[in-house]
Amino acid sequence: MMKVTLIGAGNLATQLGKSLKKAGVIISQVYSRTEESAQTLGELLETEWVTDVTQVHDEADIYIFSVKDSALCDLISEVCKGRGDKLFLHTAGSMPMSCFEGKAQYYGVFYPMQTFSKSKDVNFERIPVFIEGNSIETEDVIRSLANKLSQRVIRLSSADRKYLHLAAVWACNFTNYCYTVASDILSERDIPFDVMLPLINETTEKIQNICPKAAQTGPAVRGDKNVMSQQLELMSDREDLQELYKMLSKGINPLLEGSTLDKID
């Protein structure tokens, strides 16, 4: 049976750890520099937890890094040292596999493309997992691990994964910020945000059958400058949102470039 040590105890590590355990993988240890996070996940997975990286033991077969990008390289240097026979993986969309070079003999990437929260469980079977290994043999092991969780495992190079991650930021993170803006606008008028949910759900369901460009609706795609002018006026106290509104509108409809939309203050 595979034994895995989780380096990190955040949103992804939590959901990954729970899914791996459910799939029969032994979670050997959890490391996090934050005691509360390490303890919470360690107890949840019923395994040892540590906050000192020097206390990470050698019992695992695979060490999976799920930490912020700025901390990854330093942790790789510390954890990989003296463990030449182990497999090391990171889960970052924007970091290359090469960050392991010269520090590990067997390494690769295990990138589940999904938004994760500690409190909301996910069905890993439906999440595409993008993998990469520094050799055919290593990649076979990574694929075997990924197949325990997901029905869709895809090999993707570090170069292409950067663009995948960029697309995910547009499709998820920026979209969620737009939900936040909508929520704030509604809150100011005491309108509950849940009135938006049927619209959000329909938009999401629609693009499962037709391409996003063909599914586009709204005043920008129609070139309805009267409506756009009125809506910009409603945001007169938020110049940043006005500029974002104009930029997105022009992205939706390039014919608005150089139009009277530019002159609206």
PDB file of C-alpha atoms in Angstrom:
ATOM      1  CA  MET A   1       0.000   0.000   0.000  1.00  0.00           C
ATOM      2  CA  MET A   2       1.178   3.506  -0.813  1.00  0.00           C
ATOM      3  CA  LYS A   3       2.196   5.694   2.093  1.00  0.00           C
ATOM      4  CA  VAL A   4       1.929   9.463   1.638  1.00  0.00           C
ATOM      5  CA  THR A   5       3.166  12.370   3.736  1.00  0.00           C
ATOM      6  CA  LEU A   6       1.378  15.661   3.189  1.00  0.00           C
ATOM      7  CA  ILE A   7       3.532  18.786   3.270  1.00  0.00           C
ATOM      8  CA  GLY A   8       0.932  21.456   3.929  1.00  0.00           C
ATOM      9  CA  ALA A   9      -2.462  21.402   5.617  1.00  0.00           C
ATOM     10  CA  GLY A  10      -4.508  23.959   3.709  1.00  0.00           C
ATOM     11  CA  ASN A  11      -7.606  23.643   1.544  1.00  0.00           C
ATOM     12  CA  LEU A  12      -6.142  21.341  -1.109  1.00  0.00           C
ATOM     13  CA  ALA A  13      -4.151  19.215   1.335  1.00  0.00           C
ATOM     14  CA  THR A  14      -7.278  18.697   3.429  1.00  0.00           C
ATOM     15  CA  GLN A  15      -9.452  17.494   0.554  1.00  0.00           C
ATOM     16  CA  LEU A  16      -6.623  15.511  -1.039  1.00  0.00           C
ATOM     17  CA  GLY A  17      -5.768  13.822   2.239  1.00  0.00           C
ATOM     18  CA  LYS A  18      -9.376  12.830   2.893  1.00  0.00           C
ATOM     19  CA  SER A  19      -9.780  11.456  -0.626  1.00  0.00           C
ATOM     20  CA  LEU A  20      -6.490   9.544  -0.535  1.00  0.00           C
ATOM     21  CA  LYS A  21      -7.386   7.952   2.773  1.00  0.00           C
ATOM     22  CA  LYS A  22     -10.806   6.991   1.449  1.00  0.00           C
ATOM     23  CA  ALA A  23      -9.087   5.394  -1.560  1.00  0.00           C
ATOM     24  CA  GLY A  24      -6.978   3.209   0.722  1.00  0.00           C
ATOM     25  CA  VAL A  25      -3.755   5.221   0.701  1.00  0.00           C
ATOM     26  CA  ILE A  26      -2.029   5.442   4.082  1.00  0.00           C
ATOM     27  CA  ILE A  27      -1.465   9.031   5.218  1.00  0.00           C
ATOM     28  CA  SER A  28       1.771   8.601   7.085  1.00  0.00           C
ATOM     29  CA  GLN A  29       2.206  12.147   8.414  1.00  0.00           C
ATOM     30  CA  VAL A  30       1.051  15.759   8.043  1.00  0.00           C
ATOM     31  CA  TYR A  31       3.395  18.728   8.213  1.00  0.00           C
ATOM     32  CA  SER A  32       2.392  22.393   8.480  1.00  0.00           C
ATOM     33  CA  ARG A  33       4.262  25.269  10.019  1.00  0.00           C
ATOM     34  CA  THR A  34       0.939  26.361  11.572  1.00  0.00           C
ATOM     35  CA  GLU A  35       0.134  24.245  14.609  1.00  0.00           C
ATOM     36  CA  GLU A  36      -3.633  24.646  14.396  1.00  0.00           C
ATOM     37  CA  SER A  37      -3.733  23.566  10.743  1.00  0.00           C
ATOM     38  CA  ALA A  38      -1.353  20.650  11.290  1.00  0.00           C
ATOM     39  CA  GLN A  39      -3.251  19.378  14.312  1.00  0.00           C
ATOM     40  CA  THR A  40      -6.685  19.781  12.696  1.00  0.00           C
ATOM     41  CA  LEU A  41      -5.733  17.829   9.581  1.00  0.00           C
ATOM     42  CA  GLY A  42      -3.640  15.270  11.465  1.00  0.00           C
ATOM     43  CA  GLU A  43      -6.536  14.456  13.777  1.00  0.00           C
ATOM     44  CA  LEU A  44      -8.986  14.413  10.870  1.00  0.00           C
ATOM     45  CA  LEU A  45      -6.826  11.878   9.027  1.00  0.00           C
ATOM     46  CA  GLU A  46      -5.948  10.055  12.251  1.00  0.00           C
ATOM     47  CA  THR A  47      -2.229  10.397  11.695  1.00  0.00           C
ATOM     48  CA  GLU A  48       0.839  12.041  13.168  1.00  0.00           C
ATOM     49  CA  TRP A  49       1.238  15.765  12.659  1.00  0.00           C
ATOM     50  CA  VAL A  50       4.317  17.984  13.057  1.00  0.00           C
ATOM     51  CA  THR A  51       5.182  21.672  12.745  1.00  0.00           C
ATOM     52  CA  ASP A  52       8.959  21.291  12.556  1.00  0.00           C
ATOM     53  CA  VAL A  53      10.163  20.239   9.108  1.00  0.00           C
ATOM     54  CA  THR A  54      13.103  18.406  10.675  1.00  0.00           C
ATOM     55  CA  GLN A  55      10.555  16.058  12.283  1.00  0.00           C
ATOM     56  CA  VAL A  56       9.215  14.880   8.930  1.00  0.00           C
ATOM     57  CA  HIS A  57      10.083  11.174   8.951  1.00  0.00           C
ATOM     58  CA  ASP A  58      11.202   8.763   6.225  1.00  0.00           C
ATOM     59  CA  GLU A  59       8.346   6.254   6.406  1.00  0.00           C
ATOM     60  CA  ALA A  60       6.379   7.555   3.401  1.00  0.00           C
ATOM     61  CA  ASP A  61       6.822   6.478  -0.207  1.00  0.00           C
ATOM     62  CA  ILE A  62       5.505   9.757  -1.610  1.00  0.00           C
ATOM     63  CA  TYR A  63       5.763  13.308  -0.284  1.00  0.00           C
ATOM     64  CA  ILE A  64       3.150  15.698  -1.653  1.00  0.00           C
ATOM     65  CA  PHE A  65       3.698  19.444  -1.333  1.00  0.00           C
ATOM     66  CA  SER A  66       0.512  21.526  -1.123  1.00  0.00           C
ATOM     67  CA  VAL A  67       1.821  24.914  -0.035  1.00  0.00           C
ATOM     68  CA  LYS A  68       1.877  28.425  -1.441  1.00  0.00           C
ATOM     69  CA  ASP A  69       4.280  28.932  -4.321  1.00  0.00           C
ATOM     70  CA  SER A  70       6.544  31.292  -2.376  1.00  0.00           C
ATOM     71  CA  ALA A  71       7.263  28.600   0.234  1.00  0.00           C
ATOM     72  CA  LEU A  72       7.588  25.644  -2.138  1.00  0.00           C
ATOM     73  CA  CYS A  73      11.235  25.846  -3.182  1.00  0.00           C
ATOM     74  CA  ASP A  74      12.584  26.255   0.343  1.00  0.00           C
ATOM     75  CA  LEU A  75      10.508  23.348   1.622  1.00  0.00           C
ATOM     76  CA  ILE A  76      11.587  21.157  -1.286  1.00  0.00           C
ATOM     77  CA  SER A  77      15.221  21.761  -0.392  1.00  0.00           C
ATOM     78  CA  GLU A  78      14.623  20.753   3.227  1.00  0.00           C
ATOM     79  CA  VAL A  79      12.286  17.798   2.736  1.00  0.00           C
ATOM     80  CA  CYS A  80      14.051  16.140  -0.219  1.00  0.00           C
ATOM     81  CA  LYS A  81      17.467  16.169   1.432  1.00  0.00           C
ATOM     82  CA  GLY A  82      18.702  12.677   2.223  1.00  0.00           C
ATOM     83  CA  ARG A  83      15.640  10.938   0.763  1.00  0.00           C
ATOM     84  CA  GLY A  84      16.964   9.793  -2.609  1.00  0.00           C
ATOM     85  CA  ASP A  85      14.660   6.783  -2.893  1.00  0.00           C
ATOM     86  CA  LYS A  86      11.411   8.722  -2.324  1.00  0.00           C
ATOM     87  CA  LEU A  87       8.976  10.282  -4.805  1.00  0.00           C
ATOM     88  CA  PHE A  88       8.245  13.995  -4.436  1.00  0.00           C
ATOM     89  CA  LEU A  89       5.257  15.762  -5.989  1.00  0.00           C
ATOM     90  CA  HIS A  90       3.913  19.278  -5.909  1.00  0.00           C
ATOM     91  CA  THR A  91       0.325  20.323  -6.594  1.00  0.00           C
ATOM     92  CA  ALA A  92       0.906  23.849  -7.919  1.00  0.00           C
ATOM     93  CA  GLY A  93      -0.587  24.917 -11.235  1.00  0.00           C
ATOM     94  CA  SER A  94       1.921  27.665 -11.913  1.00  0.00           C
ATOM     95  CA  MET A  95       5.184  26.099 -10.701  1.00  0.00           C
ATOM     96  CA  PRO A  96       7.364  24.042 -13.082  1.00  0.00           C
ATOM     97  CA  MET A  97       8.448  20.492 -12.361  1.00  0.00           C
ATOM     98  CA  SER A  98      12.028  21.733 -12.616  1.00  0.00           C
ATOM     99  CA  CYS A  99      11.878  23.190  -9.099  1.00  0.00           C
ATOM    100  CA  PHE A 100      12.849  19.669  -7.964  1.00  0.00           C
ATOM    101  CA  GLU A 101      15.916  19.433 -10.204  1.00  0.00           C
ATOM    102  CA  GLY A 102      19.133  18.771  -8.311  1.00  0.00           C
ATOM    103  CA  LYS A 103      17.183  18.147  -5.108  1.00  0.00           C
ATOM    104  CA  ALA A 104      15.401  14.866  -5.812  1.00  0.00           C
ATOM    105  CA  GLN A 105      15.908  11.796  -7.988  1.00  0.00           C
ATOM    106  CA  TYR A 106      12.231  10.961  -8.480  1.00  0.00           C
ATOM    107  CA  TYR A 107       9.771  13.826  -8.807  1.00  0.00           C
ATOM    108  CA  GLY A 108       6.812  15.238 -10.635  1.00  0.00           C
ATOM    109  CA  VAL A 109       3.528  17.128 -10.526  1.00  0.00           C
ATOM    110  CA  PHE A 110       0.081  16.120  -9.302  1.00  0.00           C
ATOM    111  CA  TYR A 111      -2.256  19.016 -10.128  1.00  0.00           C
ATOM    112  CA  PRO A 112      -5.984  18.553  -9.462  1.00  0.00           C
ATOM    113  CA  MET A 113      -7.697  21.455 -11.223  1.00  0.00           C
ATOM    114  CA  GLN A 114     -10.447  22.507  -8.863  1.00  0.00           C
ATOM    115  CA  THR A 115     -11.228  25.158  -6.283  1.00  0.00           C
ATOM    116  CA  PHE A 116     -10.934  23.720  -2.768  1.00  0.00           C
ATOM    117  CA  SER A 117     -12.222  24.650   0.677  1.00  0.00           C
ATOM    118  CA  LYS A 118     -11.581  22.831   3.921  1.00  0.00           C
ATOM    119  CA  SER A 119     -15.262  22.774   4.834  1.00  0.00           C
ATOM    120  CA  LYS A 120     -16.717  21.551   1.524  1.00  0.00           C
ATOM    121  CA  ASP A 121     -15.955  18.019   0.417  1.00  0.00           C
ATOM    122  CA  VAL A 122     -15.392  17.349  -3.274  1.00  0.00           C
ATOM    123  CA  ASN A 123     -15.835  14.326  -5.493  1.00  0.00           C
ATOM    124  CA  PHE A 124     -12.319  13.677  -6.765  1.00  0.00           C
ATOM    125  CA  GLU A 125     -13.622  11.218  -9.354  1.00  0.00           C
ATOM    126  CA  ARG A 126     -14.934  14.161 -11.375  1.00  0.00           C
ATOM    127  CA  ILE A 127     -11.843  16.356 -10.997  1.00  0.00           C
ATOM    128  CA  PRO A 128      -9.281  16.249 -13.822  1.00  0.00           C
ATOM    129  CA  VAL A 129      -5.809  15.567 -12.457  1.00  0.00           C
ATOM    130  CA  PHE A 130      -2.876  16.780 -14.548  1.00  0.00           C
ATOM    131  CA  ILE A 131       0.347  14.886 -14.010  1.00  0.00           C
ATOM    132  CA  GLU A 132       3.978  15.092 -15.054  1.00  0.00           C
ATOM    133  CA  GLY A 133       7.014  13.016 -14.098  1.00  0.00           C
ATOM    134  CA  ASN A 134      10.750  13.317 -14.637  1.00  0.00           C
ATOM    135  CA  SER A 135      10.845   9.828 -16.162  1.00  0.00           C
ATOM    136  CA  ILE A 136       8.460   7.308 -17.696  1.00  0.00           C
ATOM    137  CA  GLU A 137       8.740   5.084 -14.638  1.00  0.00           C
ATOM    138  CA  THR A 138       8.075   7.962 -12.247  1.00  0.00           C
ATOM    139  CA  GLU A 139       5.110   9.106 -14.295  1.00  0.00           C
ATOM    140  CA  ASP A 140       3.650   5.601 -14.170  1.00  0.00           C
ATOM    141  CA  VAL A 141       3.687   5.737 -10.363  1.00  0.00           C
ATOM    142  CA  ILE A 142       2.089   9.197 -10.359  1.00  0.00           C
ATOM    143  CA  ARG A 143      -0.593   7.990 -12.768  1.00  0.00           C
ATOM    144  CA  SER A 144      -1.280   5.005 -10.543  1.00  0.00           C
ATOM    145  CA  LEU A 145      -1.812   7.345  -7.585  1.00  0.00           C
ATOM    146  CA  ALA A 146      -4.015   9.697  -9.610  1.00  0.00           C
ATOM    147  CA  ASN A 147      -6.114   6.817 -10.922  1.00  0.00           C
ATOM    148  CA  LYS A 148      -7.048   5.927  -7.354  1.00  0.00           C
ATOM    149  CA  LEU A 149      -8.890   9.253  -7.141  1.00  0.00           C
ATOM    150  CA  SER A 150      -9.888  10.559 -10.553  1.00  0.00           C
ATOM    151  CA  GLN A 151     -11.543   9.162 -13.658  1.00  0.00           C
ATOM    152  CA  ARG A 152      -9.697  11.702 -15.786  1.00  0.00           C
ATOM    153  CA  VAL A 153      -5.903  11.741 -15.525  1.00  0.00           C
ATOM    154  CA  ILE A 154      -4.057  13.803 -18.138  1.00  0.00           C
ATOM    155  CA  ARG A 155      -0.346  14.194 -18.787  1.00  0.00           C
ATOM    156  CA  LEU A 156       0.551  17.862 -19.240  1.00  0.00           C
ATOM    157  CA  SER A 157       3.924  19.581 -19.487  1.00  0.00           C
ATOM    158  CA  SER A 158       4.946  22.382 -17.140  1.00  0.00           C
ATOM    159  CA  ALA A 159       4.872  24.827 -20.063  1.00  0.00           C
ATOM    160  CA  ASP A 160       1.261  23.982 -20.930  1.00  0.00           C
ATOM    161  CA  ARG A 161       0.179  23.774 -17.289  1.00  0.00           C
ATOM    162  CA  LYS A 162       0.992  27.476 -16.853  1.00  0.00           C
ATOM    163  CA  TYR A 163      -1.641  28.297 -19.457  1.00  0.00           C
ATOM    164  CA  LEU A 164      -4.098  25.864 -17.907  1.00  0.00           C
ATOM    165  CA  HIS A 165      -3.648  27.637 -14.584  1.00  0.00           C
ATOM    166  CA  LEU A 166      -4.095  31.029 -16.237  1.00  0.00           C
ATOM    167  CA  ALA A 167      -7.353  29.830 -17.792  1.00  0.00           C
ATOM    168  CA  ALA A 168      -8.469  28.553 -14.377  1.00  0.00           C
ATOM    169  CA  VAL A 169      -7.830  31.965 -12.807  1.00  0.00           C
ATOM    170  CA  TRP A 170     -10.061  33.583 -15.433  1.00  0.00           C
ATOM    171  CA  ALA A 171     -12.766  30.924 -15.227  1.00  0.00           C
ATOM    172  CA  CYS A 172     -12.842  30.586 -11.435  1.00  0.00           C
ATOM    173  CA  ASN A 173     -11.039  33.262  -9.414  1.00  0.00           C
ATOM    174  CA  PHE A 174     -12.021  36.281 -11.485  1.00  0.00           C
ATOM    175  CA  THR A 175     -15.550  34.949 -11.898  1.00  0.00           C
ATOM    176  CA  ASN A 176     -15.847  34.538  -8.140  1.00  0.00           C
ATOM    177  CA  TYR A 177     -14.679  38.136  -7.683  1.00  0.00           C
ATOM    178  CA  CYS A 178     -17.526  39.178  -9.986  1.00  0.00           C
ATOM    179  CA  TYR A 179     -19.889  37.273  -7.687  1.00  0.00           C
ATOM    180  CA  THR A 180     -18.427  39.244  -4.785  1.00  0.00           C
ATOM    181  CA  VAL A 181     -19.086  42.546  -6.580  1.00  0.00           C
ATOM    182  CA  ALA A 182     -22.641  41.437  -7.345  1.00  0.00           C
ATOM    183  CA  SER A 183     -23.144  40.414  -3.709  1.00  0.00           C
ATOM    184  CA  ASP A 184     -21.917  43.810  -2.479  1.00  0.00           C
ATOM    185  CA  ILE A 185     -24.220  45.669  -4.888  1.00  0.00           C
ATOM    186  CA  LEU A 186     -27.221  43.635  -3.756  1.00  0.00           C
ATOM    187  CA  SER A 187     -26.320  43.927  -0.084  1.00  0.00           C
ATOM    188  CA  GLU A 188     -26.376  47.727  -0.303  1.00  0.00           C
ATOM    189  CA  ARG A 189     -30.020  47.495  -1.437  1.00  0.00           C
ATOM    190  CA  ASP A 190     -30.941  44.712   1.045  1.00  0.00           C
ATOM    191  CA  ILE A 191     -31.460  42.214  -1.760  1.00  0.00           C
ATOM    192  CA  PRO A 192     -30.397  38.636  -0.914  1.00  0.00           C
ATOM    193  CA  PHE A 193     -27.622  37.189  -3.059  1.00  0.00           C
ATOM    194  CA  ASP A 194     -29.436  33.883  -3.486  1.00  0.00           C
ATOM    195  CA  VAL A 195     -31.720  35.491  -6.086  1.00  0.00           C
ATOM    196  CA  MET A 196     -28.646  35.267  -8.360  1.00  0.00           C
ATOM    197  CA  LEU A 197     -28.251  31.504  -8.001  1.00  0.00           C
ATOM    198  CA  PRO A 198     -30.724  30.411 -10.723  1.00  0.00           C
ATOM    199  CA  LEU A 199     -28.977  32.791 -13.144  1.00  0.00           C
ATOM    200  CA  ILE A 200     -25.513  31.561 -12.140  1.00  0.00           C
ATOM    201  CA  ASN A 201     -26.597  27.925 -12.395  1.00  0.00           C
ATOM    202  CA  GLU A 202     -28.172  28.419 -15.829  1.00  0.00           C
ATOM    203  CA  THR A 203     -25.040  30.173 -17.100  1.00  0.00           C
ATOM    204  CA  THR A 204     -22.881  27.297 -15.857  1.00  0.00           C
ATOM    205  CA  GLU A 205     -25.166  24.624 -17.285  1.00  0.00           C
ATOM    206  CA  LYS A 206     -25.418  26.384 -20.639  1.00  0.00           C
ATOM    207  CA  ILE A 207     -21.682  26.273 -21.351  1.00  0.00           C
ATOM    208  CA  GLN A 208     -21.703  22.507 -20.901  1.00  0.00           C
ATOM    209  CA  ASN A 209     -23.592  22.293 -24.187  1.00  0.00           C
ATOM    210  CA  ILE A 210     -22.459  25.318 -26.194  1.00  0.00           C
ATOM    211  CA  CYS A 211     -19.207  27.266 -26.295  1.00  0.00           C
ATOM    212  CA  PRO A 212     -18.925  30.243 -23.894  1.00  0.00           C
ATOM    213  CA  LYS A 213     -18.730  32.803 -26.710  1.00  0.00           C
ATOM    214  CA  ALA A 214     -21.999  31.582 -28.216  1.00  0.00           C
ATOM    215  CA  ALA A 215     -23.625  31.639 -24.760  1.00  0.00           C
ATOM    216  CA  GLN A 216     -22.766  35.310 -24.136  1.00  0.00           C
ATOM    217  CA  THR A 217     -25.726  37.581 -23.415  1.00  0.00           C
ATOM    218  CA  GLY A 218     -26.184  41.036 -21.891  1.00  0.00           C
ATOM    219  CA  PRO A 219     -25.968  44.714 -22.867  1.00  0.00           C
ATOM    220  CA  ALA A 220     -22.342  44.589 -24.054  1.00  0.00           C
ATOM    221  CA  VAL A 221     -22.869  41.849 -26.635  1.00  0.00           C
ATOM    222  CA  ARG A 222     -25.970  43.737 -27.864  1.00  0.00           C
ATOM    223  CA  GLY A 223     -24.091  47.032 -27.963  1.00  0.00           C
ATOM    224  CA  ASP A 224     -26.783  48.603 -25.771  1.00  0.00           C
ATOM    225  CA  LYS A 225     -24.977  51.801 -24.820  1.00  0.00           C
ATOM    226  CA  ASN A 226     -27.994  53.279 -23.057  1.00  0.00           C
ATOM    227  CA  VAL A 227     -28.118  50.463 -20.516  1.00  0.00           C
ATOM    228  CA  MET A 228     -24.333  50.468 -20.094  1.00  0.00           C
ATOM    229  CA  SER A 229     -24.314  54.234 -19.536  1.00  0.00           C
ATOM    230  CA  GLN A 230     -26.986  53.927 -16.848  1.00  0.00           C
ATOM    231  CA  GLN A 231     -25.153  51.097 -15.115  1.00  0.00           C
ATOM    232  CA  LEU A 232     -21.884  53.000 -15.145  1.00  0.00           C
ATOM    233  CA  GLU A 233     -23.668  55.910 -13.486  1.00  0.00           C
ATOM    234  CA  LEU A 234     -24.878  53.579 -10.726  1.00  0.00           C
ATOM    235  CA  MET A 235     -21.213  52.888  -9.949  1.00  0.00           C
ATOM    236  CA  SER A 236     -20.159  56.542  -9.940  1.00  0.00           C
ATOM    237  CA  ASP A 237     -18.649  56.123  -6.456  1.00  0.00           C
ATOM    238  CA  ARG A 238     -16.463  53.213  -7.602  1.00  0.00           C
ATOM    239  CA  GLU A 239     -14.159  54.306 -10.390  1.00  0.00           C
ATOM    240  CA  ASP A 240     -12.324  50.975 -10.239  1.00  0.00           C
ATOM    241  CA  LEU A 241     -15.529  49.061 -10.965  1.00  0.00           C
ATOM    242  CA  GLN A 242     -16.445  51.480 -13.734  1.00  0.00           C
ATOM    243  CA  GLU A 243     -13.118  50.845 -15.451  1.00  0.00           C
ATOM    244  CA  LEU A 244     -13.471  47.096 -14.995  1.00  0.00           C
ATOM    245  CA  TYR A 245     -17.015  47.246 -16.401  1.00  0.00           C
ATOM    246  CA  LYS A 246     -15.748  49.128 -19.486  1.00  0.00           C
ATOM    247  CA  MET A 247     -12.818  46.761 -20.031  1.00  0.00           C
ATOM    248  CA  LEU A 248     -14.969  43.639 -19.767  1.00  0.00           C
ATOM    249  CA  SER A 249     -17.646  45.151 -22.010  1.00  0.00           C
ATOM    250  CA  LYS A 250     -15.065  45.893 -24.697  1.00  0.00           C
ATOM    251  CA  GLY A 251     -13.691  42.375 -24.327  1.00  0.00           C
ATOM    252  CA  ILE A 252     -17.173  40.986 -24.938  1.00  0.00           C
ATOM    253  CA  ASN A 253     -17.835  43.328 -27.875  1.00  0.00           C
ATOM    254  CA  PRO A 254     -14.723  44.763 -29.611  1.00  0.00           C
ATOM    255  CA  LEU A 255     -16.998  47.078 -31.632  1.00  0.00           C
ATOM    256  CA  LEU A 256     -17.381  49.137 -28.455  1.00  0.00           C
ATOM    257  CA  GLU A 257     -13.705  50.142 -28.773  1.00  0.00           C
ATOM    258  CA  GLY A 258     -13.493  53.885 -29.382  1.00  0.00           C
ATOM    259  CA  SER A 259     -17.218  54.281 -28.819  1.00  0.00           C
ATOM    260  CA  THR A 260     -19.024  56.723 -26.579  1.00  0.00           C
ATOM    261  CA  LEU A 261     -18.481  54.184 -23.800  1.00  0.00           C
ATOM    262  CA  ASP A 262     -14.973  55.655 -23.401  1.00  0.00           C
ATOM    263  CA  LYS A 263     -16.396  59.096 -22.742  1.00  0.00           C
ATOM    264  CA  ILE A 264     -18.675  58.076 -19.911  1.00  0.00           C
ATOM    265  CA  ASP A 265     -17.405  59.284 -16.535  1.00  0.00           C
TER     266      ASP A 265
END
